[in-house]
Amino acid sequence: MSELGSPERTPDAQTPDTRDDDAGDGIQASQRMLSFSDALLSIIATVMVLPVMHTKIYPEQHFDRSMQKLLATKIAVYLMSFLIVTVAWAAHIRLFQVVGKIDDTLALLNLVCMMTITFLPYTFSLMVTFPAEPLGIFLFCVCVIAIGAVQAVVVGYAFHYPHLLNRQIACSVHRVTLQRHILGILLRGPALCFAAAIFSLFFFPMSYLLLVLVIVLPYVSKAARWCQEHVRGPGEPPTQTLQFFPFDLHEPLSKERVEAFSDGVYAIVATLLILDICEDNVPDPAEVEGAFHGSLVAALGASRPRFLAYFGSFATVGLLWFAHHSLFLHVRKATQPMGLLNTLALAFVGGLPLAYRQTSALARRPREELESIRVSCVIIFFAGTFQFATWTAALLRQRETLHPTVWYGGREHALMFAKLGLYPCASLLAFASTCFLSRFSTAIFHLMQIGAPLAFLLLRLLLRLALAALRGLRGLAWPADPQPSGRGQDGDGDRADLQAQLLPDS
Amino acid sequence: MSELGSPERTPDAQTPDTRDDDAGDGIQASQRMLSFSDALLSIIATVMVLPVMHTKIYPEQHFDRSMQKLLATKIAVYLMSFLIVTVAWAAHIRLFQVVGKIDDTLALLNLVCMMTITFLPYTFSLMVTFPAEPLGIFLFCVCVIAIGAVQAVVVGYAFHYPHLLNRQIACSVHRVTLQRHILGILLRGPALCFAAAIFSLFFFPMSYLLLVLVIVLPYVSKAARWCQEHVRGPGEPPTQTLQFFPFDLHEPLSKERVEAFSDGVYAIVATLLILDICEDNVPDPAEVEGAFHGSLVAALGASRPRFLAYFGSFATVGLLWFAHHSLFLHVRKATQPMGLLNTLALAFVGGLPLAYRQTSALARRPREELESIRVSCVIIFFAGTFQFATWTAALLRQRETLHPTVWYGGREHALMFAKLGLYPCASLLAFASTCFLSRFSTAIFHLMQIGAPLAFLLLRLLLRLALAALRGLRGLAWPADPQPSGRGQDGDGDRADLQAQLLPDS
């Protein structure tokens, strides 16, 4: 495999300055269309959390088995449709890495593609609500086929007008083979879905099997390739088909699009509760007159738990966005494992307003309140942990994924670990303390919500104190040895550099 | 006034390459934080359309006066809170043109600012629902003061660490005066709101007066300045305070942020109906068994109007986005009138799902159906017309606002006029034909919805045909004169250039 470090090798031709060359022919840089698509897709990915959020739990109703099952089904639908939309989004990224520029026709085709994708969550939830009916799976497959067909038309159109293609592909001599190869990758999923749609008409369990295959296939092929590489050794030359391929279709995530998609998800999730509040919690004048004796303050006081829940959820989502933002400042390119981990983190973030809404809905019943606070802690814990894992995955291949300024660790690394570790640790702590001090669980949870932003503000200071304490301790332990454990000859320079950064006051 | 044409003069230091210089100190380019803020603000701006959308209209209830009044109030609330949020957004743009880079503290302060802004629509709707209660206006003022306070802290912090400032301000020798000037502009609104909050405690009509002043003030001062300039003549030198000011605070809209905000609004509006469909229109298994004799197809068929409405609204919003995208491809900088016109266009776009939802809700009663189709046409007409006006405003100062490639008109201009004129014309036509053929109004409306995307696809071809016809007609009228009306000596070169572009086949 060739060195991926050089920044000129990034396949996307999204720089804004390319537009001036040929604005007269209607050729445009695709940048803005892509961010619009990202915004649409991030909304669609989170849309299925609404039916879960608005599941009615009446005060007299107990949180019994059937209720739990209903909620669990809805949550599963949400998570699966989130993953499905992100798969469609990844395919979209791949497509527009091949197609570097757009014109009006491509922009319109992209809108058609988006409209079809927005329908996926609905068909999926039909499929889950009526597992014994073939209609749901049939509609789902029709959507996937339609998306595949539109994408194939886009590829065909772009290869027909090669100036729209990525410059490296446009200049390649093997363009026809390339087109066939790309179409093959694009249409693999829709072809399987076509088979599934046909099977759904007479034997639909087979369709479910085929659908699972569609989702699992990329990961299986990736794992197989990885195993092959590691068993046969990395010296194996790439196959004939891929040799002339100017970039790797299996590392398709450009940093900008991951950021735009994540921003969209965080923005939607942060505001989901205020949407509800604006819709439901403006008191009715007649009700204020009747139930609260005309006192607007009392009427607003009655829905205080919801306001508190809103502030709590906004602060948490905002700070998780902040951690994500700090993380991606150092990232240059997102690998596939990073993309997957980021998606999982986002899926858990999407669950947050849910937990908060249940927290405020159940606030008056101590037993359920405890449970929903624990659920919140678990969701926050997983969201934070997957962010942490994304950073770890980036560090494992830092020469490929990170900016050179952060390659050798140092204080920025320590700060990043602290930022990303804060929420997992805080939520774990809160969860543990609710087990011991279940009577004060609400107070603990609110304490965590107020404490976390303060901790973020003081993080740099806290870290410096911690490092100074560490240095003091080490100074006591090895007073004469400035470099306690050399890592050998070649690591020495880095090590000294790291120390200089880590301990700036020494 | 100095020439604004040179691109180096753009005040925002948002280029991504600046981050590498000082990543070690926690200084970051503000780009991503700004797009996240834009996404949040665009959601918040459109949120008040939800209470209007979900106004229950029962089949037995007539569309009487009280209903109309309720709807009108809600629509007014939506429009006003849209404008208020865009004012807050413009202030945010202005702030981050002064502050060029961010660090962790500024990012966290920005989150606090965002959280406060998300509360504005709620307090505003309280204010309208209870016009006689001072609490609503008091809360509104408190929000505005809080936003102002956070922004003042941001400015103070940035001036305390000058490397965070816009480079031009950081290098200026008059930094202290500048800080005072900027704080003065920022705190003008909050100061008036402080007075309004105090008045709200004992004499609240005065508060309303002050609030109106806050909103109207920038436009009044702008108009006064404009009049002054035109009466006294442009030779008037700028005052002493502003002479050393490195950029004009009154032209604050960077193109990227206008695009990001507009993208957010279009994305939310395009998906508002699918949010509803995913939440409400997944049929209940029990209901399917009972009402539709187990036939899922019949159950889905019952909510067919909503699906049709969704496709119609997505296509319309998508194509309006497409027109906006085409328009802003040529724009280099957005002036204040362009920003205002764009905001109005967006506010009308936000009303679209509303009209479509009422279309589908009222579909079974012919009289109301006709009315709601007309309302849809009117909304589409205004959304399209304001877009058109934005383009016209850009053309009026094209040397300042447009890319040099489109300065001299030509085919791109004609195409742009055609793109922007399509929806206003189509909706006007549809409206007019519903007056004459009221029985076929639904058919006409659907025809418009199907016809518009097709027209966009074939626009280039249609335009070429129209121009060829025009040329043919002109050829018949003045067979010997290739330049029918010269504009004088200096315009001649441009004119020939324009003709060459306009009539490429000649």
JSON list of N, CA, C and O in Angstrom, two decimals, chain A residues 19 24 28 32 47 54 104 108 111 118 122 125 263 275 279 281-282 310 318-319 324-325 329 412 419, chain B residues 19 24 28 32 47 54 104 108 118 122 125 263 275 279 281-282 310 318-319 324-325 329 412 419:
[
{"chain": "A", "resi": 19, "resn": "ARG", "atom": "N", "xyz": [-14.27, 26.89, -9.08]},
{"chain": "A", "resi": 19, "resn": "ARG", "atom": "CA", "xyz": [-15.49, 27.25, -9.78]},
{"chain": "A", "resi": 19, "resn": "ARG", "atom": "C", "xyz": [-15.30, 28.32, -10.85]},
{"chain": "A", "resi": 19, "resn": "ARG", "atom": "O", "xyz": [-16.05, 28.38, -11.80]},
{"chain": "A", "resi": 24, "resn": "GLY", "atom": "N", "xyz": [-19.00, 29.56, -16.67]},
{"chain": "A", "resi": 24, "resn": "GLY", "atom": "CA", "xyz": [-19.81, 29.89, -17.84]},
{"chain": "A", "resi": 24, "resn": "GLY", "atom": "C", "xyz": [-20.55, 28.70, -18.41]},
{"chain": "A", "resi": 24, "resn": "GLY", "atom": "O", "xyz": [-21.60, 28.86, -19.01]},
{"chain": "A", "resi": 28, "resn": "GLN", "atom": "N", "xyz": [-20.21, 23.54, -11.65]},
{"chain": "A", "resi": 28, "resn": "GLN", "atom": "CA", "xyz": [-20.10, 24.16, -10.34]},
{"chain": "A", "resi": 28, "resn": "GLN", "atom": "C", "xyz": [-19.33, 23.25, -9.40]},
{"chain": "A", "resi": 28, "resn": "GLN", "atom": "O", "xyz": [-19.37, 22.04, -9.55]},
{"chain": "A", "resi": 32, "resn": "ARG", "atom": "N", "xyz": [-21.33, 23.07, -1.84]},
{"chain": "A", "resi": 32, "resn": "ARG", "atom": "CA", "xyz": [-22.54, 23.47, -1.13]},
{"chain": "A", "resi": 32, "resn": "ARG", "atom": "C", "xyz": [-23.64, 22.43, -1.26]},
{"chain": "A", "resi": 32, "resn": "ARG", "atom": "O", "xyz": [-24.38, 22.19, -0.32]},
{"chain": "A", "resi": 47, "resn": "VAL", "atom": "N", "xyz": [-34.70, 11.19, 12.62]},
{"chain": "A", "resi": 47, "resn": "VAL", "atom": "CA", "xyz": [-36.15, 11.38, 12.66]},
{"chain": "A", "resi": 47, "resn": "VAL", "atom": "C", "xyz": [-36.87, 10.28, 13.42]},
{"chain": "A", "resi": 47, "resn": "VAL", "atom": "O", "xyz": [-37.87, 10.54, 14.10]},
{"chain": "A", "resi": 54, "resn": "HIS", "atom": "N", "xyz": [-42.18, 10.44, 21.73]},
{"chain": "A", "resi": 54, "resn": "HIS", "atom": "CA", "xyz": [-43.58, 10.80, 21.97]},
{"chain": "A", "resi": 54, "resn": "HIS", "atom": "C", "xyz": [-44.43, 9.60, 22.37]},
{"chain": "A", "resi": 54, "resn": "HIS", "atom": "O", "xyz": [-45.65, 9.69, 22.32]},
{"chain": "A", "resi": 104, "resn": "ASP", "atom": "N", "xyz": [-26.27, 21.54, -13.42]},
{"chain": "A", "resi": 104, "resn": "ASP", "atom": "CA", "xyz": [-27.66, 21.60, -12.97]},
{"chain": "A", "resi": 104, "resn": "ASP", "atom": "C", "xyz": [-28.32, 20.23, -12.96]},
{"chain": "A", "resi": 104, "resn": "ASP", "atom": "O", "xyz": [-29.06, 19.89, -12.03]},
{"chain": "A", "resi": 108, "resn": "LEU", "atom": "N", "xyz": [-30.07, 18.36, -9.73]},
{"chain": "A", "resi": 108, "resn": "LEU", "atom": "CA", "xyz": [-31.46, 17.90, -9.67]},
{"chain": "A", "resi": 108, "resn": "LEU", "atom": "C", "xyz": [-31.55, 16.41, -9.39]},
{"chain": "A", "resi": 108, "resn": "LEU", "atom": "O", "xyz": [-32.38, 15.96, -8.60]},
{"chain": "A", "resi": 111, "resn": "LEU", "atom": "N", "xyz": [-31.15, 15.81, -5.81]},
{"chain": "A", "resi": 111, "resn": "LEU", "atom": "CA", "xyz": [-32.38, 16.08, -5.04]},
{"chain": "A", "resi": 111, "resn": "LEU", "atom": "C", "xyz": [-33.32, 14.88, -5.09]},
{"chain": "A", "resi": 111, "resn": "LEU", "atom": "O", "xyz": [-33.93, 14.52, -4.07]},
{"chain": "A", "resi": 118, "resn": "THR", "atom": "N", "xyz": [-35.01, 10.03, 2.09]},
{"chain": "A", "resi": 118, "resn": "THR", "atom": "CA", "xyz": [-35.84, 10.46, 3.21]},
{"chain": "A", "resi": 118, "resn": "THR", "atom": "C", "xyz": [-36.98, 9.48, 3.47]},
{"chain": "A", "resi": 118, "resn": "THR", "atom": "O", "xyz": [-37.58, 9.51, 4.54]},
{"chain": "A", "resi": 122, "resn": "TYR", "atom": "N", "xyz": [-39.18, 5.58, 6.99]},
{"chain": "A", "resi": 122, "resn": "TYR", "atom": "CA", "xyz": [-40.60, 5.24, 7.05]},
{"chain": "A", "resi": 122, "resn": "TYR", "atom": "C", "xyz": [-40.84, 3.79, 6.64]},
{"chain": "A", "resi": 122, "resn": "TYR", "atom": "O", "xyz": [-41.54, 3.05, 7.33]},
{"chain": "A", "resi": 125, "resn": "SER", "atom": "N", "xyz": [-39.72, 1.44, 9.27]},
{"chain": "A", "resi": 125, "resn": "SER", "atom": "CA", "xyz": [-40.56, 1.29, 10.44]},
{"chain": "A", "resi": 125, "resn": "SER", "atom": "C", "xyz": [-41.84, 0.53, 10.09]},
{"chain": "A", "resi": 125, "resn": "SER", "atom": "O", "xyz": [-42.39, -0.18, 10.94]},
{"chain": "A", "resi": 263, "resn": "ASP", "atom": "N", "xyz": [-22.35, 17.68, 12.69]},
{"chain": "A", "resi": 263, "resn": "ASP", "atom": "CA", "xyz": [-22.92, 18.97, 13.09]},
{"chain": "A", "resi": 263, "resn": "ASP", "atom": "C", "xyz": [-24.44, 18.95, 12.98]},
{"chain": "A", "resi": 263, "resn": "ASP", "atom": "O", "xyz": [-25.14, 19.41, 13.88]},
{"chain": "A", "resi": 275, "resn": "LEU", "atom": "N", "xyz": [-38.14, 22.15, 20.42]},
{"chain": "A", "resi": 275, "resn": "LEU", "atom": "CA", "xyz": [-39.24, 22.00, 19.46]},
{"chain": "A", "resi": 275, "resn": "LEU", "atom": "C", "xyz": [-40.51, 21.60, 20.21]},
{"chain": "A", "resi": 275, "resn": "LEU", "atom": "O", "xyz": [-41.57, 22.18, 20.05]},
{"chain": "A", "resi": 279, "resn": "GLU", "atom": "N", "xyz": [-43.92, 23.81, 21.06]},
{"chain": "A", "resi": 279, "resn": "GLU", "atom": "CA", "xyz": [-45.19, 23.35, 20.54]},
{"chain": "A", "resi": 279, "resn": "GLU", "atom": "C", "xyz": [-46.21, 23.11, 21.65]},
{"chain": "A", "resi": 279, "resn": "GLU", "atom": "O", "xyz": [-47.36, 23.50, 21.52]},
{"chain": "A", "resi": 281, "resn": "ASN", "atom": "N", "xyz": [-45.75, 23.61, 25.31]},
{"chain": "A", "resi": 281, "resn": "ASN", "atom": "CA", "xyz": [-45.70, 24.22, 26.63]},
{"chain": "A", "resi": 281, "resn": "ASN", "atom": "C", "xyz": [-45.99, 25.71, 26.68]},
{"chain": "A", "resi": 281, "resn": "ASN", "atom": "O", "xyz": [-45.70, 26.34, 27.68]},
{"chain": "A", "resi": 282, "resn": "VAL", "atom": "N", "xyz": [-46.51, 26.26, 25.59]},
{"chain": "A", "resi": 282, "resn": "VAL", "atom": "CA", "xyz": [-47.04, 27.62, 25.71]},
{"chain": "A", "resi": 282, "resn": "VAL", "atom": "C", "xyz": [-48.43, 27.46, 26.32]},
{"chain": "A", "resi": 282, "resn": "VAL", "atom": "O", "xyz": [-49.31, 26.88, 25.70]},
{"chain": "A", "resi": 310, "resn": "TYR", "atom": "N", "xyz": [-34.64, 20.48, 29.30]},
{"chain": "A", "resi": 310, "resn": "TYR", "atom": "CA", "xyz": [-34.11, 21.08, 28.08]},
{"chain": "A", "resi": 310, "resn": "TYR", "atom": "C", "xyz": [-32.72, 21.64, 28.29]},
{"chain": "A", "resi": 310, "resn": "TYR", "atom": "O", "xyz": [-31.81, 21.39, 27.51]},
{"chain": "A", "resi": 318, "resn": "GLY", "atom": "N", "xyz": [-24.39, 19.95, 23.66]},
{"chain": "A", "resi": 318, "resn": "GLY", "atom": "CA", "xyz": [-23.45, 20.99, 23.26]},
{"chain": "A", "resi": 318, "resn": "GLY", "atom": "C", "xyz": [-22.03, 20.62, 23.64]},
{"chain": "A", "resi": 318, "resn": "GLY", "atom": "O", "xyz": [-21.11, 20.80, 22.84]},
{"chain": "A", "resi": 319, "resn": "LEU", "atom": "N", "xyz": [-21.85, 20.09, 24.84]},
{"chain": "A", "resi": 319, "resn": "LEU", "atom": "CA", "xyz": [-20.49, 19.76, 25.26]},
{"chain": "A", "resi": 319, "resn": "LEU", "atom": "C", "xyz": [-19.96, 18.53, 24.54]},
{"chain": "A", "resi": 319, "resn": "LEU", "atom": "O", "xyz": [-18.77, 18.44, 24.24]},
{"chain": "A", "resi": 324, "resn": "HIS", "atom": "N", "xyz": [-16.36, 16.62, 20.26]},
{"chain": "A", "resi": 324, "resn": "HIS", "atom": "CA", "xyz": [-16.24, 16.14, 18.89]},
{"chain": "A", "resi": 324, "resn": "HIS", "atom": "C", "xyz": [-15.48, 17.15, 18.03]},
{"chain": "A", "resi": 324, "resn": "HIS", "atom": "O", "xyz": [-14.62, 16.79, 17.22]},
{"chain": "A", "resi": 325, "resn": "HIS", "atom": "N", "xyz": [-15.80, 18.41, 18.23]},
{"chain": "A", "resi": 325, "resn": "HIS", "atom": "CA", "xyz": [-15.16, 19.50, 17.50]},
{"chain": "A", "resi": 325, "resn": "HIS", "atom": "C", "xyz": [-13.66, 19.54, 17.80]},
{"chain": "A", "resi": 325, "resn": "HIS", "atom": "O", "xyz": [-12.83, 19.64, 16.90]},
{"chain": "A", "resi": 329, "resn": "LEU", "atom": "N", "xyz": [-10.62, 18.70, 15.09]},
{"chain": "A", "resi": 329, "resn": "LEU", "atom": "CA", "xyz": [-9.64, 19.73, 14.75]},
{"chain": "A", "resi": 329, "resn": "LEU", "atom": "C", "xyz": [-8.30, 19.09, 14.41]},
{"chain": "A", "resi": 329, "resn": "LEU", "atom": "O", "xyz": [-7.54, 19.62, 13.60]},
{"chain": "A", "resi": 412, "resn": "GLU", "atom": "N", "xyz": [-1.26, 18.39, 24.07]},
{"chain": "A", "resi": 412, "resn": "GLU", "atom": "CA", "xyz": [-2.52, 18.37, 23.34]},
{"chain": "A", "resi": 412, "resn": "GLU", "atom": "C", "xyz": [-3.19, 17.00, 23.46]},
{"chain": "A", "resi": 412, "resn": "GLU", "atom": "O", "xyz": [-4.40, 16.90, 23.58]},
{"chain": "A", "resi": 419, "resn": "LYS", "atom": "N", "xyz": [-10.59, 15.77, 27.76]},
{"chain": "A", "resi": 419, "resn": "LYS", "atom": "CA", "xyz": [-11.87, 16.25, 27.24]},
{"chain": "A", "resi": 419, "resn": "LYS", "atom": "C", "xyz": [-12.80, 15.10, 26.92]},
{"chain": "A", "resi": 419, "resn": "LYS", "atom": "O", "xyz": [-13.99, 15.14, 27.22]},
{"chain": "B", "resi": 19, "resn": "ARG", "atom": "N", "xyz": [-5.20, 27.19, 10.85]},
{"chain": "B", "resi": 19, "resn": "ARG", "atom": "CA", "xyz": [-5.20, 26.46, 12.11]},
{"chain": "B", "resi": 19, "resn": "ARG", "atom": "C", "xyz": [-3.85, 25.86, 12.47]},
{"chain": "B", "resi": 19, "resn": "ARG", "atom": "O", "xyz": [-3.55, 25.67, 13.64]},
{"chain": "B", "resi": 24, "resn": "GLY", "atom": "N", "xyz": [-1.13, 24.32, 18.74]},
{"chain": "B", "resi": 24, "resn": "GLY", "atom": "CA", "xyz": [-0.57, 23.92, 20.03]},
{"chain": "B", "resi": 24, "resn": "GLY", "atom": "C", "xyz": [-1.11, 24.73, 21.19]},
{"chain": "B", "resi": 24, "resn": "GLY", "atom": "O", "xyz": [-1.18, 24.23, 22.31]},
{"chain": "B", "resi": 28, "resn": "GLN", "atom": "N", "xyz": [-8.05, 27.90, 17.50]},
{"chain": "B", "resi": 28, "resn": "GLN", "atom": "CA", "xyz": [-8.65, 27.15, 16.41]},
{"chain": "B", "resi": 28, "resn": "GLN", "atom": "C", "xyz": [-9.32, 28.09, 15.42]},
{"chain": "B", "resi": 28, "resn": "GLN", "atom": "O", "xyz": [-9.77, 29.15, 15.81]},
{"chain": "B", "resi": 32, "resn": "ARG", "atom": "N", "xyz": [-15.84, 25.75, 11.79]},
{"chain": "B", "resi": 32, "resn": "ARG", "atom": "CA", "xyz": [-16.81, 24.70, 12.10]},
{"chain": "B", "resi": 32, "resn": "ARG", "atom": "C", "xyz": [-17.78, 25.13, 13.18]},
{"chain": "B", "resi": 32, "resn": "ARG", "atom": "O", "xyz": [-18.97, 24.80, 13.12]},
{"chain": "B", "resi": 47, "resn": "VAL", "atom": "N", "xyz": [-38.69, 26.92, 14.05]},
{"chain": "B", "resi": 47, "resn": "VAL", "atom": "CA", "xyz": [-39.41, 26.07, 15.00]},
{"chain": "B", "resi": 47, "resn": "VAL", "atom": "C", "xyz": [-40.84, 26.55, 15.24]},
{"chain": "B", "resi": 47, "resn": "VAL", "atom": "O", "xyz": [-41.74, 25.73, 15.44]},
{"chain": "B", "resi": 54, "resn": "HIS", "atom": "N", "xyz": [-49.49, 22.28, 13.42]},
{"chain": "B", "resi": 54, "resn": "HIS", "atom": "CA", "xyz": [-50.26, 21.30, 14.17]},
{"chain": "B", "resi": 54, "resn": "HIS", "atom": "C", "xyz": [-51.54, 21.86, 14.78]},
{"chain": "B", "resi": 54, "resn": "HIS", "atom": "O", "xyz": [-52.12, 21.26, 15.67]},
{"chain": "B", "resi": 104, "resn": "ASP", "atom": "N", "xyz": [-10.98, 27.25, 23.40]},
{"chain": "B", "resi": 104, "resn": "ASP", "atom": "CA", "xyz": [-12.01, 26.46, 24.09]},
{"chain": "B", "resi": 104, "resn": "ASP", "atom": "C", "xyz": [-13.00, 27.35, 24.83]},
{"chain": "B", "resi": 104, "resn": "ASP", "atom": "O", "xyz": [-14.21, 27.12, 24.80]},
{"chain": "B", "resi": 108, "resn": "LEU", "atom": "N", "xyz": [-17.08, 27.50, 24.28]},
{"chain": "B", "resi": 108, "resn": "LEU", "atom": "CA", "xyz": [-18.07, 27.24, 25.34]},
{"chain": "B", "resi": 108, "resn": "LEU", "atom": "C", "xyz": [-19.00, 28.44, 25.53]},
{"chain": "B", "resi": 108, "resn": "LEU", "atom": "O", "xyz": [-20.22, 28.28, 25.68]},
{"chain": "B", "resi": 118, "resn": "THR", "atom": "N", "xyz": [-31.91, 30.00, 21.59]},
{"chain": "B", "resi": 118, "resn": "THR", "atom": "CA", "xyz": [-32.97, 29.01, 21.35]},
{"chain": "B", "resi": 118, "resn": "THR", "atom": "C", "xyz": [-34.22, 29.29, 22.18]},
{"chain": "B", "resi": 118, "resn": "THR", "atom": "O", "xyz": [-35.28, 28.77, 21.89]},
{"chain": "B", "resi": 122, "resn": "TYR", "atom": "N", "xyz": [-39.66, 30.95, 22.19]},
{"chain": "B", "resi": 122, "resn": "TYR", "atom": "CA", "xyz": [-40.63, 30.58, 23.23]},
{"chain": "B", "resi": 122, "resn": "TYR", "atom": "C", "xyz": [-41.12, 31.81, 23.98]},
{"chain": "B", "resi": 122, "resn": "TYR", "atom": "O", "xyz": [-42.33, 32.00, 24.16]},
{"chain": "B", "resi": 125, "resn": "SER", "atom": "N", "xyz": [-43.45, 33.81, 21.91]},
{"chain": "B", "resi": 125, "resn": "SER", "atom": "CA", "xyz": [-44.81, 33.31, 21.77]},
{"chain": "B", "resi": 125, "resn": "SER", "atom": "C", "xyz": [-45.59, 33.46, 23.08]},
{"chain": "B", "resi": 125, "resn": "SER", "atom": "O", "xyz": [-46.81, 33.64, 23.04]},
{"chain": "B", "resi": 263, "resn": "ASP", "atom": "N", "xyz": [-29.12, 26.89, 3.90]},
{"chain": "B", "resi": 263, "resn": "ASP", "atom": "CA", "xyz": [-29.14, 25.43, 3.75]},
{"chain": "B", "resi": 263, "resn": "ASP", "atom": "C", "xyz": [-29.88, 24.78, 4.90]},
{"chain": "B", "resi": 263, "resn": "ASP", "atom": "O", "xyz": [-30.69, 23.88, 4.70]},
{"chain": "B", "resi": 275, "resn": "LEU", "atom": "N", "xyz": [-41.09, 14.24, 8.96]},
{"chain": "B", "resi": 275, "resn": "LEU", "atom": "CA", "xyz": [-41.07, 14.06, 10.41]},
{"chain": "B", "resi": 275, "resn": "LEU", "atom": "C", "xyz": [-42.46, 13.69, 10.90]},
{"chain": "B", "resi": 275, "resn": "LEU", "atom": "O", "xyz": [-42.65, 12.74, 11.65]},
{"chain": "B", "resi": 279, "resn": "GLU", "atom": "N", "xyz": [-43.92, 10.04, 12.28]},
{"chain": "B", "resi": 279, "resn": "GLU", "atom": "CA", "xyz": [-44.43, 9.97, 13.64]},
{"chain": "B", "resi": 279, "resn": "GLU", "atom": "C", "xyz": [-45.88, 9.49, 13.68]},
{"chain": "B", "resi": 279, "resn": "GLU", "atom": "O", "xyz": [-46.24, 8.68, 14.52]},
{"chain": "B", "resi": 281, "resn": "ASN", "atom": "N", "xyz": [-47.99, 8.51, 10.78]},
{"chain": "B", "resi": 281, "resn": "ASN", "atom": "CA", "xyz": [-48.63, 7.73, 9.73]},
{"chain": "B", "resi": 281, "resn": "ASN", "atom": "C", "xyz": [-48.13, 6.31, 9.58]},
{"chain": "B", "resi": 281, "resn": "ASN", "atom": "O", "xyz": [-48.38, 5.68, 8.56]},
{"chain": "B", "resi": 282, "resn": "VAL", "atom": "N", "xyz": [-47.38, 5.82, 10.57]},
{"chain": "B", "resi": 282, "resn": "VAL", "atom": "CA", "xyz": [-47.13, 4.38, 10.58]},
{"chain": "B", "resi": 282, "resn": "VAL", "atom": "C", "xyz": [-48.37, 3.75, 11.20]},
{"chain": "B", "resi": 282, "resn": "VAL", "atom": "O", "xyz": [-48.66, 3.99, 12.36]},
{"chain": "B", "resi": 310, "resn": "TYR", "atom": "N", "xyz": [-46.27, 15.43, 0.86]},
{"chain": "B", "resi": 310, "resn": "TYR", "atom": "CA", "xyz": [-44.84, 15.39, 1.17]},
{"chain": "B", "resi": 310, "resn": "TYR", "atom": "C", "xyz": [-44.00, 15.50, -0.08]},
{"chain": "B", "resi": 310, "resn": "TYR", "atom": "O", "xyz": [-43.07, 16.31, -0.15]},
{"chain": "B", "resi": 318, "resn": "GLY", "atom": "N", "xyz": [-37.00, 21.71, -2.52]},
{"chain": "B", "resi": 318, "resn": "GLY", "atom": "CA", "xyz": [-35.73, 21.32, -3.14]},
{"chain": "B", "resi": 318, "resn": "GLY", "atom": "C", "xyz": [-35.39, 22.20, -4.32]},
{"chain": "B", "resi": 318, "resn": "GLY", "atom": "O", "xyz": [-34.24, 22.64, -4.48]},
{"chain": "B", "resi": 319, "resn": "LEU", "atom": "N", "xyz": [-36.40, 22.50, -5.16]},
{"chain": "B", "resi": 319, "resn": "LEU", "atom": "CA", "xyz": [-36.12, 23.30, -6.35]},
{"chain": "B", "resi": 319, "resn": "LEU", "atom": "C", "xyz": [-35.88, 24.76, -5.97]},
{"chain": "B", "resi": 319, "resn": "LEU", "atom": "O", "xyz": [-35.06, 25.44, -6.60]},
{"chain": "B", "resi": 324, "resn": "HIS", "atom": "N", "xyz": [-31.77, 28.95, -5.25]},
{"chain": "B", "resi": 324, "resn": "HIS", "atom": "CA", "xyz": [-30.94, 29.71, -4.31]},
{"chain": "B", "resi": 324, "resn": "HIS", "atom": "C", "xyz": [-29.47, 29.36, -4.48]},
{"chain": "B", "resi": 324, "resn": "HIS", "atom": "O", "xyz": [-28.60, 30.24, -4.48]},
{"chain": "B", "resi": 325, "resn": "HIS", "atom": "N", "xyz": [-29.22, 28.08, -4.66]},
{"chain": "B", "resi": 325, "resn": "HIS", "atom": "CA", "xyz": [-27.85, 27.59, -4.85]},
{"chain": "B", "resi": 325, "resn": "HIS", "atom": "C", "xyz": [-27.25, 28.17, -6.12]},
{"chain": "B", "resi": 325, "resn": "HIS", "atom": "O", "xyz": [-26.13, 28.67, -6.13]},
{"chain": "B", "resi": 329, "resn": "LEU", "atom": "N", "xyz": [-24.06, 30.85, -6.29]},
{"chain": "B", "resi": 329, "resn": "LEU", "atom": "CA", "xyz": [-22.82, 30.46, -6.97]},
{"chain": "B", "resi": 329, "resn": "LEU", "atom": "C", "xyz": [-22.15, 31.70, -7.56]},
{"chain": "B", "resi": 329, "resn": "LEU", "atom": "O", "xyz": [-20.93, 31.76, -7.65]},
{"chain": "B", "resi": 412, "resn": "GLU", "atom": "N", "xyz": [-25.54, 33.50, -18.91]},
{"chain": "B", "resi": 412, "resn": "GLU", "atom": "CA", "xyz": [-25.70, 33.09, -17.52]},
{"chain": "B", "resi": 412, "resn": "GLU", "atom": "C", "xyz": [-26.77, 33.94, -16.83]},
{"chain": "B", "resi": 412, "resn": "GLU", "atom": "O", "xyz": [-27.55, 33.44, -16.03]},
{"chain": "B", "resi": 419, "resn": "LYS", "atom": "N", "xyz": [-34.37, 30.74, -14.21]},
{"chain": "B", "resi": 419, "resn": "LYS", "atom": "CA", "xyz": [-34.46, 29.84, -13.06]},
{"chain": "B", "resi": 419, "resn": "LYS", "atom": "C", "xyz": [-35.26, 30.48, -11.93]},
{"chain": "B", "resi": 419, "resn": "LYS", "atom": "O", "xyz": [-36.11, 29.85, -11.31]}
]
